Amino acid sequence: MTTSVPTFTQARWSLSELYPSPDSPELEATFKKLEEKVGEFEKVRPLLSDEMDNDEFMGIVRQLEGIHHDGNVLYSYAGLWFTEDTQNQNAQTLMARIEQFLAELGNRTLFFSLWWKDIEEAQAQRLMSGAGDYRYWLEEMRHFKPHTLTEAEEKIVNIKNVTGASALNTLYDSITNRYTFKLEVDGETRELTRGELMVYARQHRPELREAAYRELYHVYGKDGPILGQMYQTLVRDWRNEQVNLRHFASPISARNLANDIPDEVVDTLLDVSQKNTPIFQRFFQLKARWLGMERLRRYDIYAPVVKSEKSFDFDTAARLVFDSFREFDPQIESLARRVFEQNHLDSEVRKGKQSGAFCWTVVPGITPWVKLNYQGRPDDVATMAHELGHAIHSMLADQHTLFTHHASLPLAETASTFGEMILVDRLLAQEEDEDVRRDLLFRQVDDAYATIQRQAFFALFERTAHEMTRQAASVDDLANAYLDNLRLQFGEAVELSDEFRWEWVSIPHIYNVPFYVYAYAFGQLLVMSLYQQFKAEGESFKPRYKQILAAGGSVAPVQLLSQAGIDVYKPEFWQGGFDVIASLVDQLEAIPVQK
Ligand SMILES: [Zn+2]
């Protein structure tokens, strides 16, 4: 294996496994083929009956899968091509054409899921018993049966939503996306977008961090009463529909069912998060010492502690990632290598190329494509491990159907975050430069705060806000409740200023997708706990871990984890995740502070 040493260089990916070129006859033929397949599928409509036999039923399911398969290939080709150069008008046009085409096909195949949700339980059970790997997908659709209204009512809800909740959300986006922010930097006043403004929140100079936050909430705060009113309207609409009409037990239950996570599990997760505020408070106190401050202000929680200049060339980075993966498991390494070997990786930085990173799975059986914008910072190495982790997850689950391949939201970040942790461990073990070590550790806890604790406390606020709104609370009452939520989170460790009362009106997720945020905390804590089990058990942990990944989206999350010996109903499980963060803070506390 070590006789020939490959060298990794940054390159552009190849999409030729999907189509030879954007104007190839093969691509054009897919439109025609899909049109025909959907035409065929429409003919099964009159055949749908709860008395149909298993073979006939499965034939229809596979027909639908075939349509989705071709649609995914078509859409992915255009989508991936577009990210290579977002200024490419041909790519834009192709993508728009495909989106429109697929939306129309989607409407024409919708009848199947409506019929499936509607049939009698005994017949559904009979059909599912012969459905093999498709089973969980079929089962999940039917979870919504008790909360589904009559067809006429559903149509009314849909129509009224367009001009109701979704119109309010569009309005919220339109209003807030127009905001511009003014910031004085080195004597010059700059006009910035929110994204540009927030770069200063992670800046070295404390006065700029403060000014950035003050400006952010000054602008949102001016519209605070109106944005708050919009939020309350959405909250009332959510209750009217989900609780009153669809009979969910509580506002959050509707989201929990969509994630297929039981209410008690989410409650436990949020309770344990609340009990663990002291860990992050300790972290913030530590950070204050490193920054030479008496007490950290809310403005400073993402302040950088070190300015490390360490950089990794691409070849070194790829080797580091492969080495750390191999040390964990050789199969994991060889799957990650496949992305490189098949030329499915675009790691170059080019003008016009979409920023950021992703892993894009097209269909099971084809190696995913990974996009990076590799620039050599320690962060970029971690991102490489993260995205390759996603690719590994996808390839380990390759034996599943298209409908059961992709892990559900709370499990989707498992392999990516785990891969990052393996890498960081290796870096920490071999790094001798204390600055770089410290930088890596601080970054890990910063991330844990942002993805776990901050999100869990958003969800806790949402729960309070939905209940308070039911009891006719005002927007100011909600703003005060939000400050209470922050006080609980930060305790004495962080100085809070009054403008943060408007932070909640600046969080699009709580408007657009109520209670979405806890899935982040779920996923990250899960990985932290898994990692702790790995540390404690070593080898025996690995098959269990790979089994979780290999299940893809073919099993309910809670059931899957319980098969792996993990009981997410137990507070101790979630505590295990926080214990990992606590040990990171311990390591940081052991380093003598230099100012
Ligand atoms: Zn990810």
PDB file of C-alpha atoms in Angstrom, residues 290-514:
ATOM      1  CA  TRP A 290      -7.664  35.072  27.713  1.00  0.00           C
ATOM      2  CA  LEU A 291      -9.018  38.326  26.347  1.00  0.00           C
ATOM      3  CA  GLY A 292      -7.868  40.195  29.428  1.00  0.00           C
ATOM      4  CA  MET A 293     -11.380  41.200  30.427  1.00  0.00           C
ATOM      5  CA  GLU A 294     -12.984  41.285  33.835  1.00  0.00           C
ATOM      6  CA  ARG A 295     -16.161  39.756  32.443  1.00  0.00           C
ATOM      7  CA  LEU A 296     -17.115  38.775  28.917  1.00  0.00           C
ATOM      8  CA  ARG A 297     -19.779  40.902  27.260  1.00  0.00           C
ATOM      9  CA  ARG A 298     -22.351  39.255  25.006  1.00  0.00           C
ATOM     10  CA  TYR A 299     -20.536  41.070  22.205  1.00  0.00           C
ATOM     11  CA  ASP A 300     -17.413  39.000  22.855  1.00  0.00           C
ATOM     12  CA  ILE A 301     -18.586  35.409  22.889  1.00  0.00           C
ATOM     13  CA  TYR A 302     -17.185  34.661  19.411  1.00  0.00           C
ATOM     14  CA  ALA A 303     -14.083  36.798  19.811  1.00  0.00           C
ATOM     15  CA  PRO A 304     -10.918  35.084  18.569  1.00  0.00           C
ATOM     16  CA  VAL A 305      -8.476  34.213  21.317  1.00  0.00           C
ATOM     17  CA  VAL A 306      -5.424  33.458  19.200  1.00  0.00           C
ATOM     18  CA  LYS A 307      -4.172  34.644  15.916  1.00  0.00           C
ATOM     19  CA  SER A 308      -2.588  31.489  14.597  1.00  0.00           C
ATOM     20  CA  GLU A 309      -0.991  31.706  11.192  1.00  0.00           C
ATOM     21  CA  LYS A 310      -0.649  27.962  10.734  1.00  0.00           C
ATOM     22  CA  SER A 311      -1.468  26.780   7.244  1.00  0.00           C
ATOM     23  CA  PHE A 312      -1.622  23.361   5.567  1.00  0.00           C
ATOM     24  CA  ASP A 313      -0.939  22.717   1.902  1.00  0.00           C
ATOM     25  CA  PHE A 314      -3.554  20.613   0.145  1.00  0.00           C
ATOM     26  CA  ASP A 315      -1.507  17.437  -0.025  1.00  0.00           C
ATOM     27  CA  THR A 316      -0.693  17.584   3.685  1.00  0.00           C
ATOM     28  CA  ALA A 317      -4.336  18.208   4.504  1.00  0.00           C
ATOM     29  CA  ALA A 318      -5.578  15.272   2.429  1.00  0.00           C
ATOM     30  CA  ARG A 319      -2.996  12.969   4.033  1.00  0.00           C
ATOM     31  CA  LEU A 320      -3.926  14.160   7.508  1.00  0.00           C
ATOM     32  CA  VAL A 321      -7.576  13.425   6.854  1.00  0.00           C
ATOM     33  CA  PHE A 322      -6.887  10.022   5.296  1.00  0.00           C
ATOM     34  CA  ASP A 323      -4.483   9.067   8.087  1.00  0.00           C
ATOM     35  CA  SER A 324      -6.945   9.968  10.787  1.00  0.00           C
ATOM     36  CA  PHE A 325      -9.751   8.095   8.999  1.00  0.00           C
ATOM     37  CA  ARG A 326      -7.564   5.014   8.450  1.00  0.00           C
ATOM     38  CA  GLU A 327      -6.540   4.944  12.065  1.00  0.00           C
ATOM     39  CA  PHE A 328     -10.227   4.771  12.927  1.00  0.00           C
ATOM     40  CA  ASP A 329     -11.167   2.272  10.236  1.00  0.00           C
ATOM     41  CA  PRO A 330      -9.570   1.351   6.890  1.00  0.00           C
ATOM     42  CA  GLN A 331     -12.932   1.083   5.127  1.00  0.00           C
ATOM     43  CA  ILE A 332     -13.770   4.652   6.123  1.00  0.00           C
ATOM     44  CA  GLU A 333     -10.500   5.804   4.606  1.00  0.00           C
ATOM     45  CA  SER A 334     -10.986   3.919   1.353  1.00  0.00           C
ATOM     46  CA  LEU A 335     -14.490   5.354   0.904  1.00  0.00           C
ATOM     47  CA  ALA A 336     -13.141   8.853   1.405  1.00  0.00           C
ATOM     48  CA  ARG A 337     -10.385   8.174  -1.105  1.00  0.00           C
ATOM     49  CA  ARG A 338     -12.981   7.163  -3.666  1.00  0.00           C
ATOM     50  CA  VAL A 339     -14.169  10.781  -3.864  1.00  0.00           C
ATOM     51  CA  PHE A 340     -10.641  11.807  -4.905  1.00  0.00           C
ATOM     52  CA  GLU A 341     -10.002   8.817  -7.162  1.00  0.00           C
ATOM     53  CA  GLN A 342     -13.208   9.271  -9.136  1.00  0.00           C
ATOM     54  CA  ASN A 343     -12.555  12.954  -9.518  1.00  0.00           C
ATOM     55  CA  HIS A 344     -15.717  13.929  -7.656  1.00  0.00           C
ATOM     56  CA  LEU A 345     -13.990  16.667  -5.667  1.00  0.00           C
ATOM     57  CA  ASP A 346     -13.822  20.335  -6.590  1.00  0.00           C
ATOM     58  CA  SER A 347     -11.398  21.894  -4.109  1.00  0.00           C
ATOM     59  CA  GLU A 348     -10.092  24.852  -6.129  1.00  0.00           C
ATOM     60  CA  VAL A 349     -10.798  28.456  -5.347  1.00  0.00           C
ATOM     61  CA  ARG A 350     -11.969  30.138  -8.562  1.00  0.00           C
ATOM     62  CA  LYS A 351     -13.650  33.385  -9.422  1.00  0.00           C
ATOM     63  CA  GLY A 352     -17.399  32.862  -9.714  1.00  0.00           C
ATOM     64  CA  LYS A 353     -17.350  29.517  -7.926  1.00  0.00           C
ATOM     65  CA  GLN A 354     -19.953  29.229  -5.189  1.00  0.00           C
ATOM     66  CA  SER A 355     -18.451  29.850  -1.735  1.00  0.00           C
ATOM     67  CA  GLY A 356     -18.599  27.370   1.142  1.00  0.00           C
ATOM     68  CA  ALA A 357     -18.570  23.588   1.059  1.00  0.00           C
ATOM     69  CA  PHE A 358     -21.015  20.704   0.610  1.00  0.00           C
ATOM     70  CA  CYS A 359     -21.388  17.034  -0.107  1.00  0.00           C
ATOM     71  CA  TRP A 360     -24.013  16.258  -2.755  1.00  0.00           C
ATOM     72  CA  THR A 361     -25.510  12.801  -3.030  1.00  0.00           C
ATOM     73  CA  VAL A 362     -27.211  12.158  -6.373  1.00  0.00           C
ATOM     74  CA  VAL A 363     -28.583   8.611  -6.065  1.00  0.00           C
ATOM     75  CA  PRO A 364     -27.481   5.510  -4.149  1.00  0.00           C
ATOM     76  CA  GLY A 365     -24.666   3.690  -5.907  1.00  0.00           C
ATOM     77  CA  ILE A 366     -22.943   6.753  -7.323  1.00  0.00           C
ATOM     78  CA  THR A 367     -20.104   8.308  -5.322  1.00  0.00           C
ATOM     79  CA  PRO A 368     -21.219  11.728  -4.031  1.00  0.00           C
ATOM     80  CA  TRP A 369     -19.644  14.973  -5.223  1.00  0.00           C
ATOM     81  CA  VAL A 370     -17.834  17.176  -2.724  1.00  0.00           C
ATOM     82  CA  LYS A 371     -17.233  20.880  -3.059  1.00  0.00           C
ATOM     83  CA  LEU A 372     -14.583  22.736  -1.029  1.00  0.00           C
ATOM     84  CA  ASN A 373     -12.940  26.116  -1.333  1.00  0.00           C
ATOM     85  CA  TYR A 374      -9.647  24.991   0.113  1.00  0.00           C
ATOM     86  CA  GLN A 375      -7.386  27.795   1.334  1.00  0.00           C
ATOM     87  CA  GLY A 376      -5.112  26.059   3.809  1.00  0.00           C
ATOM     88  CA  ARG A 377      -6.447  27.295   7.140  1.00  0.00           C
ATOM     89  CA  PRO A 378      -6.948  24.729   9.941  1.00  0.00           C
ATOM     90  CA  ASP A 379     -10.673  25.361   9.427  1.00  0.00           C
ATOM     91  CA  ASP A 380     -10.396  24.225   5.815  1.00  0.00           C
ATOM     92  CA  VAL A 381      -8.833  20.934   6.863  1.00  0.00           C
ATOM     93  CA  ALA A 382     -11.679  20.363   9.314  1.00  0.00           C
ATOM     94  CA  THR A 383     -14.181  21.164   6.561  1.00  0.00           C
ATOM     95  CA  MET A 384     -12.537  18.600   4.287  1.00  0.00           C
ATOM     96  CA  ALA A 385     -12.974  15.935   6.982  1.00  0.00           C
ATOM     97  CA  HIS A 386     -16.564  17.100   7.548  1.00  0.00           C
ATOM     98  CA  GLU A 387     -17.697  16.903   3.925  1.00  0.00           C
ATOM     99  CA  LEU A 388     -15.874  13.617   3.304  1.00  0.00           C
ATOM    100  CA  GLY A 389     -17.686  12.326   6.403  1.00  0.00           C
ATOM    101  CA  HIS A 390     -21.007  13.080   4.679  1.00  0.00           C
ATOM    102  CA  ALA A 391     -19.804  11.221   1.587  1.00  0.00           C
ATOM    103  CA  ILE A 392     -18.790   8.197   3.664  1.00  0.00           C
ATOM    104  CA  HIS A 393     -22.207   8.159   5.356  1.00  0.00           C
ATOM    105  CA  SER A 394     -23.890   8.164   1.981  1.00  0.00           C
ATOM    106  CA  MET A 395     -21.701   5.395   0.526  1.00  0.00           C
ATOM    107  CA  LEU A 396     -22.084   3.165   3.576  1.00  0.00           C
ATOM    108  CA  ALA A 397     -25.862   3.374   3.020  1.00  0.00           C
ATOM    109  CA  ASP A 398     -25.625   2.608  -0.706  1.00  0.00           C
ATOM    110  CA  GLN A 399     -27.624  -0.628  -0.512  1.00  0.00           C
ATOM    111  CA  HIS A 400     -30.848   1.245   0.272  1.00  0.00           C
ATOM    112  CA  THR A 401     -33.594   2.453  -2.022  1.00  0.00           C
ATOM    113  CA  LEU A 402     -33.646   6.040  -3.173  1.00  0.00           C
ATOM    114  CA  PHE A 403     -36.407   6.733  -0.649  1.00  0.00           C
ATOM    115  CA  THR A 404     -34.573   5.255   2.345  1.00  0.00           C
ATOM    116  CA  HIS A 405     -30.995   6.179   1.534  1.00  0.00           C
ATOM    117  CA  HIS A 406     -30.642   9.578   3.128  1.00  0.00           C
ATOM    118  CA  ALA A 407     -30.519   9.867   6.928  1.00  0.00           C
ATOM    119  CA  SER A 408     -33.215  11.992   8.571  1.00  0.00           C
ATOM    120  CA  LEU A 409     -32.374  15.484   9.800  1.00  0.00           C
ATOM    121  CA  PRO A 410     -31.378  14.650  13.411  1.00  0.00           C
ATOM    122  CA  LEU A 411     -28.931  11.990  12.130  1.00  0.00           C
ATOM    123  CA  ALA A 412     -27.710  13.718   8.987  1.00  0.00           C
ATOM    124  CA  GLU A 413     -24.639  15.326  10.596  1.00  0.00           C
ATOM    125  CA  THR A 414     -23.417  12.180  12.372  1.00  0.00           C
ATOM    126  CA  ALA A 415     -20.579  11.040  10.117  1.00  0.00           C
ATOM    127  CA  SER A 416     -19.517  14.560   9.171  1.00  0.00           C
ATOM    128  CA  THR A 417     -19.118  15.804  12.727  1.00  0.00           C
ATOM    129  CA  PHE A 418     -17.583  12.514  13.828  1.00  0.00           C
ATOM    130  CA  GLY A 419     -15.038  12.734  11.003  1.00  0.00           C
ATOM    131  CA  GLU A 420     -14.120  16.232  12.096  1.00  0.00           C
ATOM    132  CA  MET A 421     -13.607  15.079  15.668  1.00  0.00           C
ATOM    133  CA  ILE A 422     -11.316  12.243  14.628  1.00  0.00           C
ATOM    134  CA  LEU A 423      -9.237  14.709  12.648  1.00  0.00           C
ATOM    135  CA  VAL A 424      -9.069  17.312  15.410  1.00  0.00           C
ATOM    136  CA  ASP A 425      -7.966  14.614  17.865  1.00  0.00           C
ATOM    137  CA  ARG A 426      -5.138  13.666  15.567  1.00  0.00           C
ATOM    138  CA  LEU A 427      -4.125  17.275  15.026  1.00  0.00           C
ATOM    139  CA  LEU A 428      -4.124  17.871  18.763  1.00  0.00           C
ATOM    140  CA  ALA A 429      -2.058  14.750  19.341  1.00  0.00           C
ATOM    141  CA  GLN A 430       0.672  15.702  16.898  1.00  0.00           C
ATOM    142  CA  GLU A 431       0.626  19.491  17.091  1.00  0.00           C
ATOM    143  CA  GLU A 432       3.428  20.972  19.134  1.00  0.00           C
ATOM    144  CA  ASP A 433       2.623  24.622  18.604  1.00  0.00           C
ATOM    145  CA  GLU A 434       0.570  25.627  21.642  1.00  0.00           C
ATOM    146  CA  ASP A 435      -1.114  28.467  19.750  1.00  0.00           C
ATOM    147  CA  VAL A 436      -2.474  26.138  17.121  1.00  0.00           C
ATOM    148  CA  ARG A 437      -3.620  23.605  19.725  1.00  0.00           C
ATOM    149  CA  ARG A 438      -5.424  26.310  21.639  1.00  0.00           C
ATOM    150  CA  ASP A 439      -6.989  27.655  18.470  1.00  0.00           C
ATOM    151  CA  LEU A 440      -8.356  24.211  17.613  1.00  0.00           C
ATOM    152  CA  LEU A 441      -9.807  23.689  21.078  1.00  0.00           C
ATOM    153  CA  PHE A 442     -11.407  27.126  21.284  1.00  0.00           C
ATOM    154  CA  ARG A 443     -12.906  26.625  17.864  1.00  0.00           C
ATOM    155  CA  GLN A 444     -14.470  23.329  18.944  1.00  0.00           C
ATOM    156  CA  VAL A 445     -16.148  24.830  21.998  1.00  0.00           C
ATOM    157  CA  ASP A 446     -17.247  27.939  20.049  1.00  0.00           C
ATOM    158  CA  ASP A 447     -18.924  25.610  17.544  1.00  0.00           C
ATOM    159  CA  ALA A 448     -20.476  23.475  20.271  1.00  0.00           C
ATOM    160  CA  TYR A 449     -21.955  26.591  21.831  1.00  0.00           C
ATOM    161  CA  ALA A 450     -23.357  27.849  18.524  1.00  0.00           C
ATOM    162  CA  THR A 451     -24.827  24.530  17.371  1.00  0.00           C
ATOM    163  CA  ILE A 452     -25.948  23.032  20.680  1.00  0.00           C
ATOM    164  CA  GLN A 453     -26.624  25.458  23.479  1.00  0.00           C
ATOM    165  CA  ARG A 454     -27.680  28.478  21.463  1.00  0.00           C
ATOM    166  CA  GLN A 455     -30.087  26.363  19.382  1.00  0.00           C
ATOM    167  CA  ALA A 456     -31.511  24.520  22.394  1.00  0.00           C
ATOM    168  CA  PHE A 457     -32.232  27.854  24.046  1.00  0.00           C
ATOM    169  CA  PHE A 458     -33.937  29.139  20.899  1.00  0.00           C
ATOM    170  CA  ALA A 459     -36.206  26.103  21.063  1.00  0.00           C
ATOM    171  CA  LEU A 460     -36.891  26.754  24.758  1.00  0.00           C
ATOM    172  CA  PHE A 461     -37.781  30.335  23.889  1.00  0.00           C
ATOM    173  CA  GLU A 462     -40.098  29.176  21.113  1.00  0.00           C
ATOM    174  CA  ARG A 463     -41.907  26.905  23.534  1.00  0.00           C
ATOM    175  CA  THR A 464     -42.384  29.827  25.962  1.00  0.00           C
ATOM    176  CA  ALA A 465     -43.354  32.240  23.195  1.00  0.00           C
ATOM    177  CA  HIS A 466     -46.020  29.916  21.793  1.00  0.00           C
ATOM    178  CA  GLU A 467     -47.529  29.462  25.253  1.00  0.00           C
ATOM    179  CA  MET A 468     -47.342  33.157  26.159  1.00  0.00           C
ATOM    180  CA  THR A 469     -48.949  34.151  22.863  1.00  0.00           C
ATOM    181  CA  ARG A 470     -51.820  31.768  23.555  1.00  0.00           C
ATOM    182  CA  GLN A 471     -52.266  33.664  26.811  1.00  0.00           C
ATOM    183  CA  ALA A 472     -52.392  36.998  24.968  1.00  0.00           C
ATOM    184  CA  ALA A 473     -48.883  38.255  25.807  1.00  0.00           C
ATOM    185  CA  SER A 474     -47.638  41.401  24.032  1.00  0.00           C
ATOM    186  CA  VAL A 475     -44.531  41.730  21.862  1.00  0.00           C
ATOM    187  CA  ASP A 476     -42.786  43.499  24.749  1.00  0.00           C
ATOM    188  CA  ASP A 477     -43.652  40.590  27.017  1.00  0.00           C
ATOM    189  CA  LEU A 478     -41.931  38.273  24.532  1.00  0.00           C
ATOM    190  CA  ALA A 479     -38.877  40.531  24.330  1.00  0.00           C
ATOM    191  CA  ASN A 480     -38.625  40.431  28.132  1.00  0.00           C
ATOM    192  CA  ALA A 481     -39.041  36.669  28.110  1.00  0.00           C
ATOM    193  CA  TYR A 482     -36.211  36.491  25.601  1.00  0.00           C
ATOM    194  CA  LEU A 483     -33.931  38.479  27.924  1.00  0.00           C
ATOM    195  CA  ASP A 484     -34.848  36.073  30.738  1.00  0.00           C
ATOM    196  CA  ASN A 485     -33.904  33.185  28.451  1.00  0.00           C
ATOM    197  CA  LEU A 486     -30.494  34.761  27.837  1.00  0.00           C
ATOM    198  CA  ARG A 487     -29.957  35.472  31.535  1.00  0.00           C
ATOM    199  CA  LEU A 488     -30.623  31.841  32.305  1.00  0.00           C
ATOM    200  CA  GLN A 489     -28.123  30.823  29.648  1.00  0.00           C
ATOM    201  CA  PHE A 490     -25.305  33.177  30.597  1.00  0.00           C
ATOM    202  CA  GLY A 491     -25.832  33.659  34.348  1.00  0.00           C
ATOM    203  CA  GLU A 492     -23.174  35.888  35.872  1.00  0.00           C
ATOM    204  CA  ALA A 493     -20.590  34.841  33.288  1.00  0.00           C
ATOM    205  CA  VAL A 494     -21.650  37.194  30.505  1.00  0.00           C
ATOM    206  CA  GLU A 495     -22.730  40.803  30.684  1.00  0.00           C
ATOM    207  CA  LEU A 496     -25.921  41.291  28.768  1.00  0.00           C
ATOM    208  CA  SER A 497     -27.032  44.571  27.258  1.00  0.00           C
ATOM    209  CA  ASP A 498     -30.575  45.562  26.585  1.00  0.00           C
ATOM    210  CA  GLU A 499     -30.507  45.586  22.758  1.00  0.00           C
ATOM    211  CA  PHE A 500     -30.368  41.767  22.795  1.00  0.00           C
ATOM    212  CA  ARG A 501     -34.084  41.852  23.672  1.00  0.00           C
ATOM    213  CA  TRP A 502     -34.565  42.023  19.869  1.00  0.00           C
ATOM    214  CA  GLU A 503     -32.345  39.108  18.937  1.00  0.00           C
ATOM    215  CA  TRP A 504     -35.283  36.715  18.465  1.00  0.00           C
ATOM    216  CA  VAL A 505     -36.901  38.870  15.764  1.00  0.00           C
ATOM    217  CA  SER A 506     -33.669  38.449  13.765  1.00  0.00           C
ATOM    218  CA  ILE A 507     -33.767  34.624  13.635  1.00  0.00           C
ATOM    219  CA  PRO A 508     -35.485  33.540  10.363  1.00  0.00           C
ATOM    220  CA  HIS A 509     -35.741  29.885  11.438  1.00  0.00           C
ATOM    221  CA  ILE A 510     -38.187  30.543  14.237  1.00  0.00           C
ATOM    222  CA  TYR A 511     -40.429  32.323  11.729  1.00  0.00           C
ATOM    223  CA  ASN A 512     -40.081  30.007   8.734  1.00  0.00           C
ATOM    224  CA  VAL A 513     -39.829  26.590  10.351  1.00  0.00           C
ATOM    225  CA  PRO A 514     -41.086  26.613  13.950  1.00  0.00           C
TER     226      PRO A 514
END
